[in-house]
Coordinates of C-alpha atoms in Angstrom, one line a residue:
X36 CA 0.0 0.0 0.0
X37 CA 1.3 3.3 -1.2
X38 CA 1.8 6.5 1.5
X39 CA -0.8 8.6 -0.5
X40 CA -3.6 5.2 -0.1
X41 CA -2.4 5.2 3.8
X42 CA -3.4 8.9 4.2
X43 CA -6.1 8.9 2.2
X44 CA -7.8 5.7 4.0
X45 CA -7.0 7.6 7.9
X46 CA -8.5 10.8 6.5
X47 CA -11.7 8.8 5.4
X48 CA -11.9 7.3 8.5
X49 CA -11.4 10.5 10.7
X50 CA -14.1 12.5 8.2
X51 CA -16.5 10.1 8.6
X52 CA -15.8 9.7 12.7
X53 CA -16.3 13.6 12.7
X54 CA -19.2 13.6 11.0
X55 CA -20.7 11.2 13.0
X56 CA -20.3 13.7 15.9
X57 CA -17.0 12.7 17.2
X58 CA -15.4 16.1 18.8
X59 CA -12.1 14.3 18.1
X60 CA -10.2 11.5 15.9
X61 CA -6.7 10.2 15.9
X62 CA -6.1 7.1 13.4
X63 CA -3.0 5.2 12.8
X64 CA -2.9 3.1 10.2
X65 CA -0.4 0.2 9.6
X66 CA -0.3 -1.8 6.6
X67 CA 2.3 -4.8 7.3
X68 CA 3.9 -7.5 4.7
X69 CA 5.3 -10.5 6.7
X70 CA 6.8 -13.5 6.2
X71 CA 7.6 -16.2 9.0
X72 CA 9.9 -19.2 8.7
X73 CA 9.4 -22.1 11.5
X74 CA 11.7 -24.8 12.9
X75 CA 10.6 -28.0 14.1
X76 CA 12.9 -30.7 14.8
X77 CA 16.3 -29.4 13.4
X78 CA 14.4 -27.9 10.3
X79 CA 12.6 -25.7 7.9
X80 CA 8.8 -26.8 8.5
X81 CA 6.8 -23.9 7.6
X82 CA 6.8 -21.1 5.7
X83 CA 3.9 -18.6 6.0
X84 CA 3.3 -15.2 4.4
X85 CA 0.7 -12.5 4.9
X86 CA -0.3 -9.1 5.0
X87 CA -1.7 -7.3 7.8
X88 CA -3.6 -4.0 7.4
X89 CA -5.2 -2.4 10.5
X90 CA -6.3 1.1 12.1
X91 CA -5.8 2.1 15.4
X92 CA -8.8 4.3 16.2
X93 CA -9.3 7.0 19.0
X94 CA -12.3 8.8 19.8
X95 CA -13.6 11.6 22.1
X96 CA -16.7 13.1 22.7
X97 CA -17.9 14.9 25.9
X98 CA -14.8 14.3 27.2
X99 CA -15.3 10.1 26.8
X100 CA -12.5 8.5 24.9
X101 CA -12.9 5.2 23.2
X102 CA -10.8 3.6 21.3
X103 CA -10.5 0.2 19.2
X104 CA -8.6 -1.7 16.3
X105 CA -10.0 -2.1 13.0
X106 CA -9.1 -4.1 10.2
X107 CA -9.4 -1.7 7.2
X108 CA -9.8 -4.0 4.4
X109 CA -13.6 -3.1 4.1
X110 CA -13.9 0.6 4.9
X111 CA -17.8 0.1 5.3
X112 CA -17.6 -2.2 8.1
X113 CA -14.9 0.7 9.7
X114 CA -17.7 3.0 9.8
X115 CA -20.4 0.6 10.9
X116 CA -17.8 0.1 14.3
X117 CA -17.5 3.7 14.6
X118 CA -20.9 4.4 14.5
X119 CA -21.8 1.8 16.8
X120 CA -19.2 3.3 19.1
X121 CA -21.0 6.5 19.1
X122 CA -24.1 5.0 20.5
X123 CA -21.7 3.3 23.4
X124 CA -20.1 6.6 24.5
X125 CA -22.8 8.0 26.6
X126 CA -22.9 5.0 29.0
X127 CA -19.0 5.5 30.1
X128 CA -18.3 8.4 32.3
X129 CA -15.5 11.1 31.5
X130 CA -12.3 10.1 31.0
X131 CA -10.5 11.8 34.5
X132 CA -7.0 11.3 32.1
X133 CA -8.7 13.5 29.4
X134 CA -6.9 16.4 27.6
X135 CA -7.2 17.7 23.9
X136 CA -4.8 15.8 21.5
X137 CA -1.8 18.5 20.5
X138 CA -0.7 19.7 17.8
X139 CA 1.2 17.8 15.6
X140 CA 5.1 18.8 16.1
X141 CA 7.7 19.3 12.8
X142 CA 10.0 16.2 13.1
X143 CA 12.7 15.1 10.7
X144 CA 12.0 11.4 9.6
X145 CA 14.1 8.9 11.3
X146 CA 16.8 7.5 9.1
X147 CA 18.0 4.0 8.7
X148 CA 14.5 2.4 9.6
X149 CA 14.0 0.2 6.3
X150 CA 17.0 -2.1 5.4
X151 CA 16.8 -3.2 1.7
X152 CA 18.5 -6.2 2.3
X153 CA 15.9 -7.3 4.6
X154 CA 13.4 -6.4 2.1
X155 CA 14.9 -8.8 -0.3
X156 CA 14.7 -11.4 2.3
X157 CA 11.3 -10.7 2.6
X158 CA 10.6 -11.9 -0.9
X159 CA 13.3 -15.0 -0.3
X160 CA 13.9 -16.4 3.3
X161 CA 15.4 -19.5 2.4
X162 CA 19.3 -18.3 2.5
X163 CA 18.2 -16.6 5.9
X164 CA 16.6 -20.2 7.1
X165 CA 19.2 -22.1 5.6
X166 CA 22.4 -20.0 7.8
X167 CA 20.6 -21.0 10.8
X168 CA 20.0 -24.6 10.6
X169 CA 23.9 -24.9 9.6
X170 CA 24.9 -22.3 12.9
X171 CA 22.5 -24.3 15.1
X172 CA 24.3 -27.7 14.1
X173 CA 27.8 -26.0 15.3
X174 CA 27.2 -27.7 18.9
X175 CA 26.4 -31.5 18.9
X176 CA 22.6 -31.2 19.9
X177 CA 19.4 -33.7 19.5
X178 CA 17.4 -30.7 17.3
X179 CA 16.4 -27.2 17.8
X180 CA 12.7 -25.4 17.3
X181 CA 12.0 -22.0 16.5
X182 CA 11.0 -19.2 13.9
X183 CA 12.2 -16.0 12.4
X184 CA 10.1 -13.2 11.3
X185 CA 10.5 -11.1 8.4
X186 CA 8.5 -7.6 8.2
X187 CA 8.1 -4.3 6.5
X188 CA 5.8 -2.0 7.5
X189 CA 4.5 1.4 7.2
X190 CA 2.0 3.6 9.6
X191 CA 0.6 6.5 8.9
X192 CA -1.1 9.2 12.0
X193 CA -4.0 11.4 11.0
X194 CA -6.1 13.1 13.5
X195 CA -8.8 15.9 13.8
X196 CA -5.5 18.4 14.5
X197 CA -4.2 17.7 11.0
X198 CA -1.4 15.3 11.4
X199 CA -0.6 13.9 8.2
X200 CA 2.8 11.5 9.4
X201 CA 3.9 8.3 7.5
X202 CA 7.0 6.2 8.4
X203 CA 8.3 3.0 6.3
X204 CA 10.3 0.7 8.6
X205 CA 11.5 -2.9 8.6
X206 CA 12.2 -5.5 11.1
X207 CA 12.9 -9.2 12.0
X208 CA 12.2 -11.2 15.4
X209 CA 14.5 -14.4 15.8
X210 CA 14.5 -17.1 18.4
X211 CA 15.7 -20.5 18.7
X212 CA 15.6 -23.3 21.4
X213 CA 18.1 -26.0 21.0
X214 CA 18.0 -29.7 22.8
X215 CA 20.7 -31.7 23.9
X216 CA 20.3 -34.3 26.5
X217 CA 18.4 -33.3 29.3
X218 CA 19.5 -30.0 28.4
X219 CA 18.4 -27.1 26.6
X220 CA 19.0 -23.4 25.7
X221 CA 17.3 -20.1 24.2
X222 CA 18.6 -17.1 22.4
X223 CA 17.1 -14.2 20.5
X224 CA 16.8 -10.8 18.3
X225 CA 15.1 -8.0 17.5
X226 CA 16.5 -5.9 14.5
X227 CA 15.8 -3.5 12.1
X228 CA 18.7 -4.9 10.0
X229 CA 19.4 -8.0 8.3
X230 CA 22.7 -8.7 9.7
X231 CA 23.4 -12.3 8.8
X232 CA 26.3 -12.9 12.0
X233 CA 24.0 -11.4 14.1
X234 CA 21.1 -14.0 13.2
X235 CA 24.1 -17.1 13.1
X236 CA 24.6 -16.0 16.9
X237 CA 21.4 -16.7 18.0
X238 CA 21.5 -20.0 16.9
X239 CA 24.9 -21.2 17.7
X240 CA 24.3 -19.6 21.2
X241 CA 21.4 -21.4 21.7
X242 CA 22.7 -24.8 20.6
X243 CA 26.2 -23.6 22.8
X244 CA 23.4 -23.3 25.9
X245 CA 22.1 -26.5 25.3
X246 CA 25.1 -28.0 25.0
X247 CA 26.4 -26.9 28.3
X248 CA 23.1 -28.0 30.3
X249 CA 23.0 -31.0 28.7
X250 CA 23.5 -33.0 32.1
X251 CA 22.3 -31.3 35.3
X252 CA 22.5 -31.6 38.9
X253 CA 21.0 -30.1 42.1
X254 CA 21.8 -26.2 43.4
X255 CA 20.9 -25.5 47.0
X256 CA 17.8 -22.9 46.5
X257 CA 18.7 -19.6 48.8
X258 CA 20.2 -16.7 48.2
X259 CA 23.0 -16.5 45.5
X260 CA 25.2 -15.0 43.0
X261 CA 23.0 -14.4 39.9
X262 CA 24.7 -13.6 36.1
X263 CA 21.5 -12.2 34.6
X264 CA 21.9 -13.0 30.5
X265 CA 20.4 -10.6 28.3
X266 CA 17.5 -12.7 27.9
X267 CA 16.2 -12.4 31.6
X268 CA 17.4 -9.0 31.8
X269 CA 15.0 -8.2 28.7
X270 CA 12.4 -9.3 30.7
X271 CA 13.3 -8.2 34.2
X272 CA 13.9 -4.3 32.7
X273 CA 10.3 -4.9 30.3
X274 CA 8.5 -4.7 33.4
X275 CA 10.6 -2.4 35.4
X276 CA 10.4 0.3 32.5
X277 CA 6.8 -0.3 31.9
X278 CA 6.2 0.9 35.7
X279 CA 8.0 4.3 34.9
X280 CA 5.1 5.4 32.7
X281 CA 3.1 7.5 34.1
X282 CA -0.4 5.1 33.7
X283 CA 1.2 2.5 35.9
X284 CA 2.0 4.5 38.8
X285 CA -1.0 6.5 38.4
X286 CA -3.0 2.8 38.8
X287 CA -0.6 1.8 41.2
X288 CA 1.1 -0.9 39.1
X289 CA 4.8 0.2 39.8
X290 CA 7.4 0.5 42.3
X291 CA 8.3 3.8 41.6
X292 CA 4.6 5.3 42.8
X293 CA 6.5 7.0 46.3
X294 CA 9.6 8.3 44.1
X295 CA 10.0 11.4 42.5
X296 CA 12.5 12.0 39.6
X297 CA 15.5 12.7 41.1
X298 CA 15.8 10.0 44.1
X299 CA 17.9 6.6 43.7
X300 CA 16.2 3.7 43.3
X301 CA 19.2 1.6 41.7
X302 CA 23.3 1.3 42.1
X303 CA 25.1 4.0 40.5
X304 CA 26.3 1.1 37.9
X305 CA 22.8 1.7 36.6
X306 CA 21.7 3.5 33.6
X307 CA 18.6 2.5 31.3
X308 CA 17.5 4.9 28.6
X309 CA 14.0 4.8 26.7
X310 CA 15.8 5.0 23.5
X311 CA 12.9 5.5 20.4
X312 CA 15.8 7.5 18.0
X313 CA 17.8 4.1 18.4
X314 CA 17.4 3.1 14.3
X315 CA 18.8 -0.4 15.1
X316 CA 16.2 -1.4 17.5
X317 CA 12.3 -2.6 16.3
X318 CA 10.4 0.4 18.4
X319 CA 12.0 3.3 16.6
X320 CA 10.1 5.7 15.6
X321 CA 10.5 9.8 15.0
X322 CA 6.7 10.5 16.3
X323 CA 4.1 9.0 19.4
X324 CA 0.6 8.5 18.6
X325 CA -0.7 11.8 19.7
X326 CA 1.9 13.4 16.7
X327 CA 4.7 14.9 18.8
X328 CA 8.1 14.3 18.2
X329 CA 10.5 11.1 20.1
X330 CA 13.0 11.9 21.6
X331 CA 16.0 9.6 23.7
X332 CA 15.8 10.0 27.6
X333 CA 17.0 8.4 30.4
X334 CA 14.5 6.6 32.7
X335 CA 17.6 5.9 35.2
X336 CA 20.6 7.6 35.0
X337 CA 23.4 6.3 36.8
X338 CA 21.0 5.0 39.8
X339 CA 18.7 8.1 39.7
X340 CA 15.2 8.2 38.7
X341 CA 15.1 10.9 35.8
X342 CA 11.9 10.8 34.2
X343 CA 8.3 9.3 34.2
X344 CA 7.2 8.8 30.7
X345 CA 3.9 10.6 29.9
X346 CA 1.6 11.7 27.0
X347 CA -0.8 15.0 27.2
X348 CA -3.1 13.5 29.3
X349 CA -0.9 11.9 32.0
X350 CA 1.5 14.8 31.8
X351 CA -1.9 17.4 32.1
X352 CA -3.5 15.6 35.4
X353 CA 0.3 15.1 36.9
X354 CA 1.5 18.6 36.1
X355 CA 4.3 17.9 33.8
X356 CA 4.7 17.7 30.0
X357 CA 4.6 14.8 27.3
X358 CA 7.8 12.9 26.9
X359 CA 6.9 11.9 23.5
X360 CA 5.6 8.3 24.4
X361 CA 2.0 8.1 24.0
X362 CA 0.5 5.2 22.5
X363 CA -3.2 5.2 21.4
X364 CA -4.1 6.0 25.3
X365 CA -1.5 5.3 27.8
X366 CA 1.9 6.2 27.5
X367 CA 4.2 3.1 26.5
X368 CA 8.4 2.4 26.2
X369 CA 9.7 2.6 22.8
X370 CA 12.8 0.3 23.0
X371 CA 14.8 -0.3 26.2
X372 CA 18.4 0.6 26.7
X373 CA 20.8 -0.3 29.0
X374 CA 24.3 1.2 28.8
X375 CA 26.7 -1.5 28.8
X376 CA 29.4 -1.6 31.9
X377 CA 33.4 -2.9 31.7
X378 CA 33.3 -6.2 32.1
X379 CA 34.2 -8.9 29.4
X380 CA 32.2 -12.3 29.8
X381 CA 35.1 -14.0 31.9
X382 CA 35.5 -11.3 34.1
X383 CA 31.9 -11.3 35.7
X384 CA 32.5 -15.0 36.3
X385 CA 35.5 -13.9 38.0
X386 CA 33.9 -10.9 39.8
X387 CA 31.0 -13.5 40.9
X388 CA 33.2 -16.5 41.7
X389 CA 30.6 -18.5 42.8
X390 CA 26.6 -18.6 41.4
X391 CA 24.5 -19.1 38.9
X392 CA 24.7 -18.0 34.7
X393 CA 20.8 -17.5 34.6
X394 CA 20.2 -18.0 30.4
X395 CA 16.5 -17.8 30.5
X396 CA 12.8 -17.6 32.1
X397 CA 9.2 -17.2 31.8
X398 CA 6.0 -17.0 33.8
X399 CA 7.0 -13.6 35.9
X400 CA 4.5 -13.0 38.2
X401 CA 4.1 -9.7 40.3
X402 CA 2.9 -10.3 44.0
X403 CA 3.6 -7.1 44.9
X404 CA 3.5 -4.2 42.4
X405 CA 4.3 -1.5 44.7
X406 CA 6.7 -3.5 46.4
X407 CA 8.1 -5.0 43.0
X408 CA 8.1 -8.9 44.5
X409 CA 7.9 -11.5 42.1
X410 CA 8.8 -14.7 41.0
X411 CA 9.9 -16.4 37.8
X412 CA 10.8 -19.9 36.3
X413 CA 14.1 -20.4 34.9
X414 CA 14.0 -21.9 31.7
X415 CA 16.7 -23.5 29.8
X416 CA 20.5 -23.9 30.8
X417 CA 21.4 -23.0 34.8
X418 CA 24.7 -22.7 34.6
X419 CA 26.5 -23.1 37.7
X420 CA 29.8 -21.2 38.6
X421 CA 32.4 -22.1 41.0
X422 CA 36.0 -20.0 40.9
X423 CA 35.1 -18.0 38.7
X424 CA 34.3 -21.1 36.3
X425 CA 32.0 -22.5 34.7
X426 CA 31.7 -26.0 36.0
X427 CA 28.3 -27.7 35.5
X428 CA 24.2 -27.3 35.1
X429 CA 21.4 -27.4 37.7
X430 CA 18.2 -28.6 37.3
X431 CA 14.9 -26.4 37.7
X432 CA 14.6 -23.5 39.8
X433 CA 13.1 -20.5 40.3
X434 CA 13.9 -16.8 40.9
X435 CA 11.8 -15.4 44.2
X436 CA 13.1 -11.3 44.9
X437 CA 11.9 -7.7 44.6
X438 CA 12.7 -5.5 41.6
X439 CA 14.1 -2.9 44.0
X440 CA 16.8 -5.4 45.4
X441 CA 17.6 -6.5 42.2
X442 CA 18.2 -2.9 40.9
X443 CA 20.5 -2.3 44.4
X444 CA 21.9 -5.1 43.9
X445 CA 23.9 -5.0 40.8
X446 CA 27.6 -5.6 41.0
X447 CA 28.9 -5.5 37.2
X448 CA 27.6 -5.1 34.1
X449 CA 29.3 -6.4 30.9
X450 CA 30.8 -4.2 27.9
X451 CA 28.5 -6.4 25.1
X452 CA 25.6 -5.6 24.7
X453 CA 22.8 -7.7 22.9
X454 CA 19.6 -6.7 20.9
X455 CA 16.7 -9.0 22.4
X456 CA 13.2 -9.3 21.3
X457 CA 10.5 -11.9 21.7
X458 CA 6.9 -13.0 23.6
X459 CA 8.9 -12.5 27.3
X460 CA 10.4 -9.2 26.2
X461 CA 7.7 -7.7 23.6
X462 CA 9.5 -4.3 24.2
X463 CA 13.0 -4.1 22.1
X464 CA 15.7 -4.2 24.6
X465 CA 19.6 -3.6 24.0
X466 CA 21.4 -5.1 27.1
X467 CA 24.7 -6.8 28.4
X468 CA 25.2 -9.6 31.0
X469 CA 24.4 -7.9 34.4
X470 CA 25.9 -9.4 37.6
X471 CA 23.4 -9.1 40.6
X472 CA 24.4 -10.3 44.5
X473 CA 22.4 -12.7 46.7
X474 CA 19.5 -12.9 44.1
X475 CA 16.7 -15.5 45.9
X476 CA 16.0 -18.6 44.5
X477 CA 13.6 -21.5 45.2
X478 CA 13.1 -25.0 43.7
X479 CA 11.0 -25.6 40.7
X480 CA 9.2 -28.8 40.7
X481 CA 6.3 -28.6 38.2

């Protein structure tokens, strides 16, 4: 679909919401082609290809905001769910978040989102699908599962303030879990580029994991040494970024609702951007869904809190300003980054000498938002360290802490940093190893 069909189908859409009696539109189209290769037992099984196009609608009238997704192959039906979400809006209070949507800011586009040779991949996956059955076959393993995705995709933001903003960007999601013995292990990406080496990492590194699990013994549960990979740091820092927006804390879903920009909440060592000008990462973008211009910031910045991330409305009822970061209603994280630290691989085994190499997990549950306690399964290779060394595998356990000890608690962080992305860290995240002391732990049995 062409830029001029994009804008032409959101301005249909916002003229007819208008005339319908909507006091205000926003509509962000995406038009997506996609093609997804899947691994099942040590090979190409399925190759799928599609095209996804979609609007994201928001509405206000009275001061009642609605909003839905819309597939926009049949513009008819589009209006027939816009029209029937006129007759809902008078049976849902006003919106306490509610502010006018702003004007649309100038912004430059945002270079380096579409990669041509990704593009061309897009058309022919097989030399991509080929390069990672021969890396994941580097390690002696039993077989390996997994899928990459290829996509390009273009979005386009009109609204009742005459925003008229298109960006073209491509992407690809990679992961791969590789089996040997009792053993197993997981690795991943999130790109905007096709960088073949890159894509060959993921699945020699998971096939290396597997490798090194692949016979396992028991680790006394307590507290310990913890090297978080980049995998469960992904997900740890998803979840800890996601509670500086301003919605969260407003709801009381994070643990930074009793701190104010400016206090510590982490070791010094500590620094963690929300990074949307970041071309290499899958969430860059050069405009939010209200139209204003991204910009780079630092959520923590060297242990500090620096900013809560808002749009209008959060940034109107909390009494500061948009940080560029709305999404259709709340405010959201663009791409996560951590700045990496000094330490090669080696020397946070050294600086640990004795613990665990956590490679993976899943299933992280909050008891405690406020608090930040939780729980999570490790998934995948233990590795156990003794010396400095690694020396063997353990079998299941389970991570049982706060997400305020954990951010004390880092010792290290290493000078590599990796580009993750997948279901257990849907926001893009750049990060190294990170060393964390007396982490708490608990068997697994299920």
């Amino acid at each position: 679909m062409s830029r001029e069909m994009l804008i032409e189908v959101g301005e249909k859409i916002k003229q007819h919401a208008l005339k319908a009696g909507f006091e205000e539109v926003a509509v962000m189209t995406y038009s997506r082609e996609s093609v997804m290769v899947k691994f099942a037992n040590g090979e190409p099984s399925v190759v799928q290809n599609w095209t996804d196009r979609v609007a994201g609608v928001y509405l206000v009238k009275g001061q009642r905001i609605l909003g839905t997704d819309i597939p926009i192959h049949n513009l008819d039906q589009v209006y027939k769910t816009i029209d029937s979400l006129l007759t809902m809006h008078e049976k849902i209070p006003p919106s306490m978040l509610y502010a006018p949507l702003p004007s649309p800011e100038k912004h430059e586009p945002l270079p380096g989102l579409v990669d041509q040779k990704l593009l061309k991949a897009i058309e022919d996956p097989s030399p991509v699908s080929e390069a990672i059955v021969e890396s994941a076959n580097r390690y002696k393993i039993d077989t390996f599962a997994g899928m990459v995705q290829l996509t390009y995709e273009q979005k386009c933001l009109v609204n009742s303030k005459d925003a008229q903003l298109v960006e073209d960007s491509t992407y690809l999601k990679v992961y791969l879990r590789s089996f040997a013995g009792d053993g197993s292990g997981q690795w991943s990406l999130g790109s905007r580029r096709l960088d073949m080496k890159k894509i060959e990492e993921v699945a020699e590194t998971a096939s290396r994991f597997a490798y090194e699990s692949r016979r396992q013994e028991e680790y006394p549960p307590g507290k310990t040494n913890i090297l978080l990979s980049p995998m469960v740091a992904g997900n740890f820092f998803n979840y800890i970024a996601d509670m500086a927006t301003a919605s969260s804390i407003m709801m009381g879903f994070s643990i930074f609702m009793n701190k104010k920009p400016g206090e510590r909440v982490a070791t010094e060592k500590l620094t963690m951007l929300d990074d949307p000008r970041n071309p290499e990462l899958p969430g860059s973008t050069s405009f939010d869904d209200e139209g204003l211009r991204t910009y780079s910031k630092p959520i923590i910045e060297k242990g500090v809190l620096r900013n809560i991330l808002h749009n209008t409305k959060t940034a109107s009822k909390m009494g500061g300003k948009s940080t560029g970061n709305a999404g259709m209603i709340f405010p959201r994280v663009w791409n996560i980054n951590i700045h990496p630290g000094d330490h090669s691989f080696e020397e946070l085994l050294s600086e640990m000498k004795e613990g665990l190499v956590v490679t993976n997990n899943w299933y992280t549950r909050l008891q405690n938002y406020i608090e930040g306690t939780f729980s999570t399964i490790l998934r995948d290779a233990i590795l156990i360290v003794k010396n400095g060394e690694i020396v063997g595998a353990a079998k299941k356990l389970r991570i049982a802490d706060s997400f305020p000890r954990i951010l004390q608690n880092i010792v290290a962080l290493g000078k590599e940093t990796y580009d993750m992305y997948w279901w257990e860290v849907e926001t893009p995240t750049r990060t190294p190893y990170i060393l964390v002391k007396e982490v708490g732990t608990s068997k697994h049995t299920a």
